[in-house]
PDB file of N, CA and C in Angstrom:
ATOM      1  N   UNK H  66     100.232 108.698 124.155  1.00  0.00           N
ATOM      2  CA  UNK H  66     101.027 108.714 122.939  1.00  0.00           C
ATOM      3  C   UNK H  66     100.147 108.234 121.776  1.00  0.00           C
ATOM      4  N   UNK H  67     100.152 108.951 120.680  1.00  0.00           N
ATOM      5  CA  UNK H  67      99.347 108.590 119.518  1.00  0.00           C
ATOM      6  C   UNK H  67     100.037 107.516 118.691  1.00  0.00           C
ATOM      7  N   UNK H  68      99.274 106.490 118.348  1.00  0.00           N
ATOM      8  CA  UNK H  68      99.802 105.410 117.518  1.00  0.00           C
ATOM      9  C   UNK H  68      99.847 105.856 116.063  1.00  0.00           C
ATOM     10  N   UNK H  69     100.927 105.514 115.399  1.00  0.00           N
ATOM     11  CA  UNK H  69     101.061 105.828 113.981  1.00  0.00           C
ATOM     12  C   UNK H  69     100.456 104.704 113.152  1.00  0.00           C
ATOM     13  N   UNK H  70      99.986 105.044 111.964  1.00  0.00           N
ATOM     14  CA  UNK H  70      99.417 104.064 111.059  1.00  0.00           C
ATOM     15  C   UNK H  70     100.409 103.793 109.933  1.00  0.00           C
ATOM     16  N   UNK H  71     100.489 102.526 109.534  1.00  0.00           N
ATOM     17  CA  UNK H  71     101.278 102.143 108.368  1.00  0.00           C
ATOM     18  C   UNK H  71     100.314 101.812 107.249  1.00  0.00           C
ATOM     19  N   UNK H  72     100.405 102.520 106.145  1.00  0.00           N
ATOM     20  CA  UNK H  72      99.515 102.305 105.008  1.00  0.00           C
ATOM     21  C   UNK H  72     100.117 101.242 104.088  1.00  0.00           C
ATOM     22  N   UNK H  73      99.378 100.147 103.873  1.00  0.00           N
ATOM     23  CA  UNK H  73      99.877  99.086 103.001  1.00  0.00           C
ATOM     24  C   UNK H  73      99.310  99.179 101.587  1.00  0.00           C
ATOM     25  N   UNK H  74      98.045  99.552 101.462  1.00  0.00           N
ATOM     26  CA  UNK H  74      97.436  99.698 100.131  1.00  0.00           C
ATOM     27  C   UNK H  74      97.105 101.169  99.927  1.00  0.00           C
ATOM     28  N   UNK H  75      97.745 101.767  98.966  1.00  0.00           N
ATOM     29  CA  UNK H  75      97.569 103.195  98.688  1.00  0.00           C
ATOM     30  C   UNK H  75      96.260 103.463  97.946  1.00  0.00           C
ATOM     31  N   UNK H  76      95.758 104.658  98.080  1.00  0.00           N
ATOM     32  CA  UNK H  76      94.563 105.094  97.355  1.00  0.00           C
ATOM     33  C   UNK H  76      94.781 104.924  95.850  1.00  0.00           C
ATOM     34  N   UNK H  77      93.719 104.559  95.146  1.00  0.00           N
ATOM     35  CA  UNK H  77      93.694 104.386  93.684  1.00  0.00           C
ATOM     36  C   UNK H  77      94.532 103.201  93.198  1.00  0.00           C
ATOM     37  N   UNK H  78      94.866 102.274  94.093  1.00  0.00           N
ATOM     38  CA  UNK H  78      95.552 101.049  93.678  1.00  0.00           C
ATOM     39  C   UNK H  78      94.566 100.188  92.899  1.00  0.00           C
ATOM     40  N   UNK H  79      95.011  99.629  91.792  1.00  0.00           N
ATOM     41  CA  UNK H  79      94.167  98.750  90.998  1.00  0.00           C
ATOM     42  C   UNK H  79      93.874  97.481  91.783  1.00  0.00           C
ATOM     43  N   UNK H  80      92.598  97.067  91.787  1.00  0.00           N
ATOM     44  CA  UNK H  80      92.214  95.833  92.467  1.00  0.00           C
ATOM     45  C   UNK H  80      91.887  94.773  91.431  1.00  0.00           C
ATOM     46  N   UNK H  81      92.108  93.525  91.733  1.00  0.00           N
ATOM     47  CA  UNK H  81      92.572  92.998  93.010  1.00  0.00           C
ATOM     48  C   UNK H  81      94.057  93.292  93.249  1.00  0.00           C
ATOM     49  N   UNK H  82      94.431  93.339  94.523  1.00  0.00           N
ATOM     50  CA  UNK H  82      95.825  93.584  94.885  1.00  0.00           C
ATOM     51  C   UNK H  82      96.158  92.905  96.201  1.00  0.00           C
ATOM     52  N   UNK H  83      97.431  92.642  96.413  1.00  0.00           N
ATOM     53  CA  UNK H  83      97.904  92.067  97.678  1.00  0.00           C
ATOM     54  C   UNK H  83      99.177  92.792  98.085  1.00  0.00           C
ATOM     55  N   UNK H  84      99.219  93.193  99.338  1.00  0.00           N
ATOM     56  CA  UNK H  84     100.398  93.843  99.905  1.00  0.00           C
ATOM     57  C   UNK H  84     100.676  93.217 101.264  1.00  0.00           C
ATOM     58  N   UNK H  85     101.945  93.116 101.604  1.00  0.00           N
ATOM     59  CA  UNK H  85     102.294  92.592 102.925  1.00  0.00           C
ATOM     60  C   UNK H  85     103.530  93.304 103.455  1.00  0.00           C
ATOM     61  N   UNK H  86     103.687  93.214 104.771  1.00  0.00           N
ATOM     62  CA  UNK H  86     104.839  93.830 105.428  1.00  0.00           C
ATOM     63  C   UNK H  86     105.110  93.065 106.717  1.00  0.00           C
ATOM     64  N   UNK H  87     106.392  92.975 107.078  1.00  0.00           N
ATOM     65  CA  UNK H  87     106.794  92.318 108.316  1.00  0.00           C
ATOM     66  C   UNK H  87     107.019  93.381 109.384  1.00  0.00           C
ATOM     67  N   UNK H  88     106.439  93.139 110.552  1.00  0.00           N
ATOM     68  CA  UNK H  88     106.547  94.054 111.685  1.00  0.00           C
ATOM     69  C   UNK H  88     107.150  93.321 112.878  1.00  0.00           C
ATOM     70  N   UNK H  89     107.844  94.066 113.743  1.00  0.00           N
ATOM     71  CA  UNK H  89     108.239  93.530 115.043  1.00  0.00           C
ATOM     72  C   UNK H  89     107.170  93.957 116.036  1.00  0.00           C
ATOM     73  N   UNK H  90     107.140  93.279 117.165  1.00  0.00           N
ATOM     74  CA  UNK H  90     106.159  93.620 118.193  1.00  0.00           C
ATOM     75  C   UNK H  90     106.718  94.684 119.126  1.00  0.00           C
ATOM     76  N   UNK H  91     105.859  95.235 119.983  1.00  0.00           N
ATOM     77  CA  UNK H  91     106.255  96.342 120.848  1.00  0.00           C
ATOM     78  C   UNK H  91     107.167  95.931 121.992  1.00  0.00           C
ATOM     79  N   UNK H  92     106.974  94.709 122.510  1.00  0.00           N
ATOM     80  CA  UNK H  92     107.714  94.305 123.701  1.00  0.00           C
ATOM     81  C   UNK H  92     108.420  92.974 123.500  1.00  0.00           C
ATOM     82  N   UNK H  93     109.660  92.850 123.985  1.00  0.00           N
ATOM     83  CA  UNK H  93     110.342  91.549 123.940  1.00  0.00           C
ATOM     84  C   UNK H  93     109.515  90.503 124.697  1.00  0.00           C
ATOM     85  N   UNK H  94     109.457  89.291 124.183  1.00  0.00           N
ATOM     86  CA  UNK H  94     108.719  88.225 124.844  1.00  0.00           C
ATOM     87  C   UNK H  94     107.215  88.292 124.681  1.00  0.00           C
ATOM     88  N   UNK H  95     106.730  89.243 123.906  1.00  0.00           N
ATOM     89  CA  UNK H  95     105.288  89.395 123.703  1.00  0.00           C
ATOM     90  C   UNK H  95     104.730  88.123 123.045  1.00  0.00           C
ATOM     91  N   UNK H  96     103.596  87.610 123.572  1.00  0.00           N
ATOM     92  CA  UNK H  96     103.041  86.353 123.090  1.00  0.00           C
ATOM     93  C   UNK H  96     101.784  86.506 122.236  1.00  0.00           C
ATOM     94  N   UNK H  97     101.234  87.701 122.180  1.00  0.00           N
ATOM     95  CA  UNK H  97     100.057  87.934 121.343  1.00  0.00           C
ATOM     96  C   UNK H  97     100.048  89.386 120.886  1.00  0.00           C
ATOM     97  N   UNK H  98      99.257  89.644 119.860  1.00  0.00           N
ATOM     98  CA  UNK H  98      99.160  91.000 119.330  1.00  0.00           C
ATOM     99  C   UNK H  98      97.750  91.216 118.774  1.00  0.00           C
ATOM    100  N   UNK H  99      97.205  92.411 119.017  1.00  0.00           N
ATOM    101  CA  UNK H  99      95.946  92.846 118.420  1.00  0.00           C
ATOM    102  C   UNK H  99      96.293  93.762 117.263  1.00  0.00           C
ATOM    103  N   UNK H 100      95.742  93.490 116.100  1.00  0.00           N
ATOM    104  CA  UNK H 100      95.938  94.361 114.939  1.00  0.00           C
ATOM    105  C   UNK H 100      94.660  95.137 114.718  1.00  0.00           C
ATOM    106  N   UNK H 101      94.781  96.430 114.639  1.00  0.00           N
ATOM    107  CA  UNK H 101      93.625  97.263 114.321  1.00  0.00           C
ATOM    108  C   UNK H 101      93.695  97.564 112.830  1.00  0.00           C
ATOM    109  N   UNK H 102      92.664  97.167 112.094  1.00  0.00           N
ATOM    110  CA  UNK H 102      92.610  97.343 110.650  1.00  0.00           C
ATOM    111  C   UNK H 102      91.928  98.680 110.373  1.00  0.00           C
ATOM    112  N   UNK H 103      92.650  99.556 109.669  1.00  0.00           N
ATOM    113  CA  UNK H 103      92.168 100.913 109.432  1.00  0.00           C
ATOM    114  C   UNK H 103      92.064 101.214 107.948  1.00  0.00           C
ATOM    115  N   UNK H 104      91.197 102.158 107.620  1.00  0.00           N
ATOM    116  CA  UNK H 104      91.073 102.675 106.259  1.00  0.00           C
ATOM    117  C   UNK H 104      91.306 104.174 106.346  1.00  0.00           C
ATOM    118  N   UNK H 105      92.199 104.677 105.522  1.00  0.00           N
ATOM    119  CA  UNK H 105      92.498 106.097 105.509  1.00  0.00           C
ATOM    120  C   UNK H 105      93.962 106.322 105.189  1.00  0.00           C
ATOM    121  N   UNK H 106      94.342 107.584 105.153  1.00  0.00           N
ATOM    122  CA  UNK H 106      95.717 107.936 104.788  1.00  0.00           C
ATOM    123  C   UNK H 106      96.377 108.894 105.768  1.00  0.00           C
ATOM    124  N   UNK H 107      95.706 109.181 106.860  1.00  0.00           N
ATOM    125  CA  UNK H 107      96.268 110.115 107.828  1.00  0.00           C
ATOM    126  C   UNK H 107      97.307 109.403 108.687  1.00  0.00           C
ATOM    127  N   UNK H 108      98.322 110.124 109.142  1.00  0.00           N
ATOM    128  CA  UNK H 108      99.452 109.474 109.823  1.00  0.00           C
ATOM    129  C   UNK H 108      99.111 108.869 111.182  1.00  0.00           C
ATOM    130  N   UNK H 109      98.124 109.406 111.904  1.00  0.00           N
ATOM    131  CA  UNK H 109      97.775 108.888 113.221  1.00  0.00           C
ATOM    132  C   UNK H 109      96.581 107.952 113.125  1.00  0.00           C
ATOM    133  N   UNK H 110      96.685 106.797 113.768  1.00  0.00           N
ATOM    134  CA  UNK H 110      95.628 105.789 113.716  1.00  0.00           C
ATOM    135  C   UNK H 110      94.278 106.355 114.140  1.00  0.00           C
ATOM    136  N   UNK H 111      94.255 107.193 115.156  1.00  0.00           N
ATOM    137  CA  UNK H 111      92.996 107.732 115.683  1.00  0.00           C
ATOM    138  C   UNK H 111      92.237 108.584 114.669  1.00  0.00           C
ATOM    139  N   UNK H 112      92.908 109.043 113.627  1.00  0.00           N
ATOM    140  CA  UNK H 112      92.279 109.914 112.632  1.00  0.00           C
ATOM    141  C   UNK H 112      91.739 109.151 111.423  1.00  0.00           C
ATOM    142  N   UNK H 113      91.815 107.830 111.446  1.00  0.00           N
ATOM    143  CA  UNK H 113      91.348 107.000 110.339  1.00  0.00           C
ATOM    144  C   UNK H 113      90.164 106.146 110.780  1.00  0.00           C
ATOM    145  N   UNK H 114      89.489 105.505 109.829  1.00  0.00           N
ATOM    146  CA  UNK H 114      88.302 104.693 110.109  1.00  0.00           C
ATOM    147  C   UNK H 114      88.705 103.275 110.514  1.00  0.00           C
ATOM    148  N   UNK H 115      88.112 102.790 111.588  1.00  0.00           N
ATOM    149  CA  UNK H 115      88.359 101.412 112.023  1.00  0.00           C
ATOM    150  C   UNK H 115      87.487 100.481 111.188  1.00  0.00           C
ATOM    151  N   UNK H 116      88.136  99.537 110.526  1.00  0.00           N
ATOM    152  CA  UNK H 116      87.436  98.535 109.715  1.00  0.00           C
ATOM    153  C   UNK H 116      87.168  97.291 110.559  1.00  0.00           C
ATOM    154  N   UNK H 117      88.114  96.930 111.405  1.00  0.00           N
ATOM    155  CA  UNK H 117      87.969  95.752 112.254  1.00  0.00           C
ATOM    156  C   UNK H 117      89.245  95.474 113.002  1.00  0.00           C
ATOM    157  N   UNK H 118      89.269  94.333 113.692  1.00  0.00           N
ATOM    158  CA  UNK H 118      90.439  93.932 114.457  1.00  0.00           C
ATOM    159  C   UNK H 118      90.745  92.469 114.199  1.00  0.00           C
ATOM    160  N   UNK H 119      91.982  92.109 114.470  1.00  0.00           N
ATOM    161  CA  UNK H 119      92.448  90.735 114.309  1.00  0.00           C
ATOM    162  C   UNK H 119      93.453  90.455 115.419  1.00  0.00           C
ATOM    163  N   UNK H 120      93.302  89.318 116.080  1.00  0.00           N
ATOM    164  CA  UNK H 120      94.225  88.938 117.159  1.00  0.00           C
ATOM    165  C   UNK H 120      95.055  87.749 116.706  1.00  0.00           C
ATOM    166  N   UNK H 121      96.336  87.792 117.033  1.00  0.00           N
ATOM    167  CA  UNK H 121      97.251  86.694 116.751  1.00  0.00           C
ATOM    168  C   UNK H 121      97.909  86.266 118.055  1.00  0.00           C
ATOM    169  N   UNK H 122      97.739  84.982 118.408  1.00  0.00           N
ATOM    170  CA  UNK H 122      98.312  84.413 119.624  1.00  0.00           C
ATOM    171  C   UNK H 122      99.416  83.418 119.266  1.00  0.00           C
ATOM    172  N   UNK H 123     100.206  83.055 120.250  1.00  0.00           N
ATOM    173  CA  UNK H 123     101.229  82.030 120.066  1.00  0.00           C
ATOM    174  C   UNK H 123     102.520  82.547 119.465  1.00  0.00           C
ATOM    175  N   UNK H 124     102.816  83.834 119.680  1.00  0.00           N
ATOM    176  CA  UNK H 124     104.042  84.415 119.126  1.00  0.00           C
ATOM    177  C   UNK H 124     105.278  83.829 119.796  1.00  0.00           C
ATOM    178  N   UNK H 125     106.310  83.612 118.993  1.00  0.00           N
ATOM    179  CA  UNK H 125     107.604  83.170 119.497  1.00  0.00           C
ATOM    180  C   UNK H 125     108.689  84.020 118.844  1.00  0.00           C
ATOM    181  N   UNK H 126     109.800  84.225 119.535  1.00  0.00           N
ATOM    182  CA  UNK H 126     110.884  85.022 118.948  1.00  0.00           C
ATOM    183  C   UNK H 126     111.349  84.443 117.615  1.00  0.00           C
ATOM    184  N   UNK H 127     111.603  85.316 116.668  1.00  0.00           N
ATOM    185  CA  UNK H 127     112.120  84.897 115.364  1.00  0.00           C
ATOM    186  C   UNK H 127     113.629  84.714 115.445  1.00  0.00           C
ATOM    187  N   UNK H 128     114.163  83.828 114.632  1.00  0.00           N
ATOM    188  CA  UNK H 128     115.609  83.576 114.605  1.00  0.00           C
ATOM    189  C   UNK H 128     116.360  84.877 114.334  1.00  0.00           C
ATOM    190  N   UNK H 129     117.361  85.153 115.136  1.00  0.00           N
ATOM    191  CA  UNK H 129     118.189  86.337 114.941  1.00  0.00           C
ATOM    192  C   UNK H 129     117.594  87.626 115.464  1.00  0.00           C
ATOM    193  N   UNK H 130     116.425  87.563 116.142  1.00  0.00           N
ATOM    194  CA  UNK H 130     115.765  88.779 116.626  1.00  0.00           C
ATOM    195  C   UNK H 130     115.753  88.872 118.150  1.00  0.00           C
ATOM    196  N   UNK H 131     116.520  88.035 118.834  1.00  0.00           N
ATOM    197  CA  UNK H 131     116.512  88.067 120.294  1.00  0.00           C
ATOM    198  C   UNK H 131     115.163  87.602 120.807  1.00  0.00           C
ATOM    199  N   UNK H 132     114.538  88.414 121.641  1.00  0.00           N
ATOM    200  CA  UNK H 132     113.242  88.053 122.226  1.00  0.00           C
ATOM    201  C   UNK H 132     112.061  88.609 121.436  1.00  0.00           C
ATOM    202  N   UNK H 133     112.295  89.165 120.274  1.00  0.00           N
ATOM    203  CA  UNK H 133     111.210  89.839 119.544  1.00  0.00           C
ATOM    204  C   UNK H 133     110.656  88.969 118.413  1.00  0.00           C
ATOM    205  N   UNK H 134     109.353  88.692 118.492  1.00  0.00           N
ATOM    206  CA  UNK H 134     108.701  88.001 117.375  1.00  0.00           C
ATOM    207  C   UNK H 134     108.588  88.917 116.149  1.00  0.00           C
ATOM    208  N   UNK H 135     108.510  88.312 114.984  1.00  0.00           N
ATOM    209  CA  UNK H 135     108.243  89.015 113.727  1.00  0.00           C
ATOM    210  C   UNK H 135     106.893  88.545 113.207  1.00  0.00           C
ATOM    211  N   UNK H 136     106.056  89.486 112.820  1.00  0.00           N
ATOM    212  CA  UNK H 136     104.717  89.179 112.325  1.00  0.00           C
ATOM    213  C   UNK H 136     104.564  89.731 110.922  1.00  0.00           C
ATOM    214  N   UNK H 137     104.216  88.854 109.978  1.00  0.00           N
ATOM    215  CA  UNK H 137     103.929  89.299 108.616  1.00  0.00           C
ATOM    216  C   UNK H 137     102.428  89.542 108.495  1.00  0.00           C
ATOM    217  N   UNK H 138     102.075  90.764 108.115  1.00  0.00           N
ATOM    218  CA  UNK H 138     100.673  91.151 107.938  1.00  0.00           C
ATOM    219  C   UNK H 138     100.421  91.313 106.446  1.00  0.00           C
ATOM    220  N   UNK H 139      99.375  90.659 105.946  1.00  0.00           N
ATOM    221  CA  UNK H 139      99.033  90.736 104.531  1.00  0.00           C
ATOM    222  C   UNK H 139      97.628  91.262 104.329  1.00  0.00           C
ATOM    223  N   UNK H 140      97.483  92.156 103.366  1.00  0.00           N
ATOM    224  CA  UNK H 140      96.176  92.684 102.972  1.00  0.00           C
ATOM    225  C   UNK H 140      95.921  92.253 101.539  1.00  0.00           C
ATOM    226  N   UNK H 141      94.797  91.623 101.310  1.00  0.00           N
ATOM    227  CA  UNK H 141      94.395  91.162  99.994  1.00  0.00           C
ATOM    228  C   UNK H 141      93.025  91.759  99.710  1.00  0.00           C
ATOM    229  N   UNK H 142      92.972  92.721  98.810  1.00  0.00           N
ATOM    230  CA  UNK H 142      91.717  93.370  98.436  1.00  0.00           C
ATOM    231  C   UNK H 142      91.254  92.758  97.130  1.00  0.00           C
ATOM    232  N   UNK H 143      90.113  92.051  97.176  1.00  0.00           N
ATOM    233  CA  UNK H 143      89.667  91.332  95.987  1.00  0.00           C
ATOM    234  C   UNK H 143      88.775  92.199  95.092  1.00  0.00           C
ATOM    235  N   UNK H 144      88.389  91.658  93.947  1.00  0.00           N
ATOM    236  CA  UNK H 144      87.605  92.398  92.951  1.00  0.00           C
ATOM    237  C   UNK H 144      86.205  92.754  93.452  1.00  0.00           C
ATOM    238  N   UNK H 145      85.753  92.102  94.532  1.00  0.00           N
ATOM    239  CA  UNK H 145      84.440  92.392  95.111  1.00  0.00           C
ATOM    240  C   UNK H 145      84.534  93.357  96.288  1.00  0.00           C
ATOM    241  N   UNK H 146      85.674  94.026  96.428  1.00  0.00           N
ATOM    242  CA  UNK H 146      85.930  94.974  97.525  1.00  0.00           C
ATOM    243  C   UNK H 146      85.848  94.321  98.899  1.00  0.00           C
ATOM    244  N   UNK H 147      86.275  93.076  98.996  1.00  0.00           N
ATOM    245  CA  UNK H 147      86.390  92.412 100.291  1.00  0.00           C
ATOM    246  C   UNK H 147      87.872  92.424 100.664  1.00  0.00           C
ATOM    247  N   UNK H 148      88.152  92.930 101.860  1.00  0.00           N
ATOM    248  CA  UNK H 148      89.525  92.982 102.351  1.00  0.00           C
ATOM    249  C   UNK H 148      89.786  91.747 103.210  1.00  0.00           C
ATOM    250  N   UNK H 149      90.740  90.933 102.795  1.00  0.00           N
ATOM    251  CA  UNK H 149      91.141  89.743 103.536  1.00  0.00           C
ATOM    252  C   UNK H 149      92.475  90.073 104.210  1.00  0.00           C
ATOM    253  N   UNK H 150      92.514  89.936 105.532  1.00  0.00           N
ATOM    254  CA  UNK H 150      93.706  90.278 106.298  1.00  0.00           C
ATOM    255  C   UNK H 150      94.256  89.007 106.938  1.00  0.00           C
ATOM    256  N   UNK H 151      95.555  88.803 106.793  1.00  0.00           N
ATOM    257  CA  UNK H 151      96.216  87.672 107.426  1.00  0.00           C
ATOM    258  C   UNK H 151      97.364  88.190 108.278  1.00  0.00           C
ATOM    259  N   UNK H 152      97.630  87.475 109.353  1.00  0.00           N
ATOM    260  CA  UNK H 152      98.776  87.778 110.206  1.00  0.00           C
ATOM    261  C   UNK H 152      99.439  86.450 110.530  1.00  0.00           C
ATOM    262  N   UNK H 153     100.746  86.363 110.338  1.00  0.00           N
ATOM    263  CA  UNK H 153     101.471  85.125 110.593  1.00  0.00           C
ATOM    264  C   UNK H 153     102.739  85.418 111.378  1.00  0.00           C
ATOM    265  N   UNK H 154     102.931  84.670 112.450  1.00  0.00           N
ATOM    266  CA  UNK H 154     104.149  84.780 113.246  1.00  0.00           C
ATOM    267  C   UNK H 154     105.239  83.987 112.546  1.00  0.00           C
ATOM    268  N   UNK H 155     106.340  84.634 112.221  1.00  0.00           N
ATOM    269  CA  UNK H 155     107.424  83.977 111.495  1.00  0.00           C
ATOM    270  C   UNK H 155     108.238  83.034 112.371  1.00  0.00           C
ATOM    271  N   UNK H 156     108.091  83.146 113.695  1.00  0.00           N
ATOM    272  CA  UNK H 156     108.816  82.263 114.597  1.00  0.00           C
ATOM    273  C   UNK H 156     108.087  80.954 114.848  1.00  0.00           C
ATOM    274  N   UNK H 157     106.792  81.021 115.134  1.00  0.00           N
ATOM    275  CA  UNK H 157     106.027  79.828 115.497  1.00  0.00           C
ATOM    276  C   UNK H 157     105.209  79.262 114.344  1.00  0.00           C
ATOM    277  N   UNK H 158     104.939  80.091 113.337  1.00  0.00           N
ATOM    278  CA  UNK H 158     104.058  79.665 112.255  1.00  0.00           C
ATOM    279  C   UNK H 158     102.592  79.887 112.569  1.00  0.00           C
ATOM    280  N   UNK H 159     102.268  80.373 113.772  1.00  0.00           N
ATOM    281  CA  UNK H 159     100.878  80.658 114.122  1.00  0.00           C
ATOM    282  C   UNK H 159     100.319  81.710 113.179  1.00  0.00           C
ATOM    283  N   UNK H 160      99.045  81.579 112.846  1.00  0.00           N
ATOM    284  CA  UNK H 160      98.446  82.562 111.936  1.00  0.00           C
ATOM    285  C   UNK H 160      96.992  82.816 112.305  1.00  0.00           C
ATOM    286  N   UNK H 161      96.487  83.913 111.802  1.00  0.00           N
ATOM    287  CA  UNK H 161      95.101  84.308 112.009  1.00  0.00           C
ATOM    288  C   UNK H 161      94.651  85.062 110.770  1.00  0.00           C
ATOM    289  N   UNK H 162      93.351  85.013 110.495  1.00  0.00           N
ATOM    290  CA  UNK H 162      92.845  85.734 109.325  1.00  0.00           C
ATOM    291  C   UNK H 162      91.422  86.202 109.569  1.00  0.00           C
ATOM    292  N   UNK H 163      91.036  87.224 108.840  1.00  0.00           N
ATOM    293  CA  UNK H 163      89.683  87.765 108.906  1.00  0.00           C
ATOM    294  C   UNK H 163      89.377  88.453 107.582  1.00  0.00           C
ATOM    295  N   UNK H 164      88.091  88.561 107.270  1.00  0.00           N
ATOM    296  CA  UNK H 164      87.655  89.239 106.045  1.00  0.00           C
ATOM    297  C   UNK H 164      86.681  90.344 106.411  1.00  0.00           C
ATOM    298  N   UNK H 165      86.782  91.448 105.659  1.00  0.00           N
ATOM    299  CA  UNK H 165      85.960  92.617 105.911  1.00  0.00           C
ATOM    300  C   UNK H 165      85.367  93.098 104.596  1.00  0.00           C
ATOM    301  N   UNK H 166      84.034  92.915 104.389  1.00  0.00           N
ATOM    302  CA  UNK H 166      83.404  93.424 103.173  1.00  0.00           C
ATOM    303  C   UNK H 166      83.432  94.947 103.156  1.00  0.00           C
ATOM    304  N   UNK H 167      83.508  95.517 101.966  1.00  0.00           N
ATOM    305  CA  UNK H 167      83.504  96.977 101.818  1.00  0.00           C
ATOM    306  C   UNK H 167      82.238  97.549 102.449  1.00  0.00           C
ATOM    307  N   UNK H 168      82.390  98.642 103.139  1.00  0.00           N
ATOM    308  CA  UNK H 168      81.270  99.349 103.754  1.00  0.00           C
ATOM    309  C   UNK H 168      81.345 100.800 103.281  1.00  0.00           C
ATOM    310  N   UNK H 169      80.307 101.286 102.641  1.00  0.00           N
ATOM    311  CA  UNK H 169      80.307 102.650 102.096  1.00  0.00           C
ATOM    312  C   UNK H 169      80.535 103.699 103.185  1.00  0.00           C
ATOM    313  N   UNK H 170      80.274 103.360 104.442  1.00  0.00           N
ATOM    314  CA  UNK H 170      80.507 104.312 105.535  1.00  0.00           C
ATOM    315  C   UNK H 170      81.978 104.600 105.752  1.00  0.00           C
ATOM    316  N   UNK H 171      82.887 103.745 105.221  1.00  0.00           N
ATOM    317  CA  UNK H 171      84.321 103.984 105.370  1.00  0.00           C
ATOM    318  C   UNK H 171      84.734 105.264 104.686  1.00  0.00           C
ATOM    319  N   UNK H 172      84.056 105.642 103.659  1.00  0.00           N
ATOM    320  CA  UNK H 172      84.484 106.775 102.841  1.00  0.00           C
ATOM    321  C   UNK H 172      83.923 108.070 103.340  1.00  0.00           C
TER     322      UNK H 172
END
């Protein structure tokens, strides 16, 4: 099954910019998640460029969501074309972050 990509920062967005979105995880009771950071606009993840990965551990179910954790993912693209990615579990408060400098090979 092909994974779909969710685009948070659209092409030609003025920088610096910050966008975030809350996601649920794939499985009830899931305790960790790998985020694949992609650049591109195609609907399937496999058709876009991999920028990097980020892992978030310590997930706990969010209030009112049963066994499903909620993860807020934030993308912050600064004036120097460095992409800062954060992921925070809304149930436990656990968080992870990584930065990815612009690479001309992405384009």
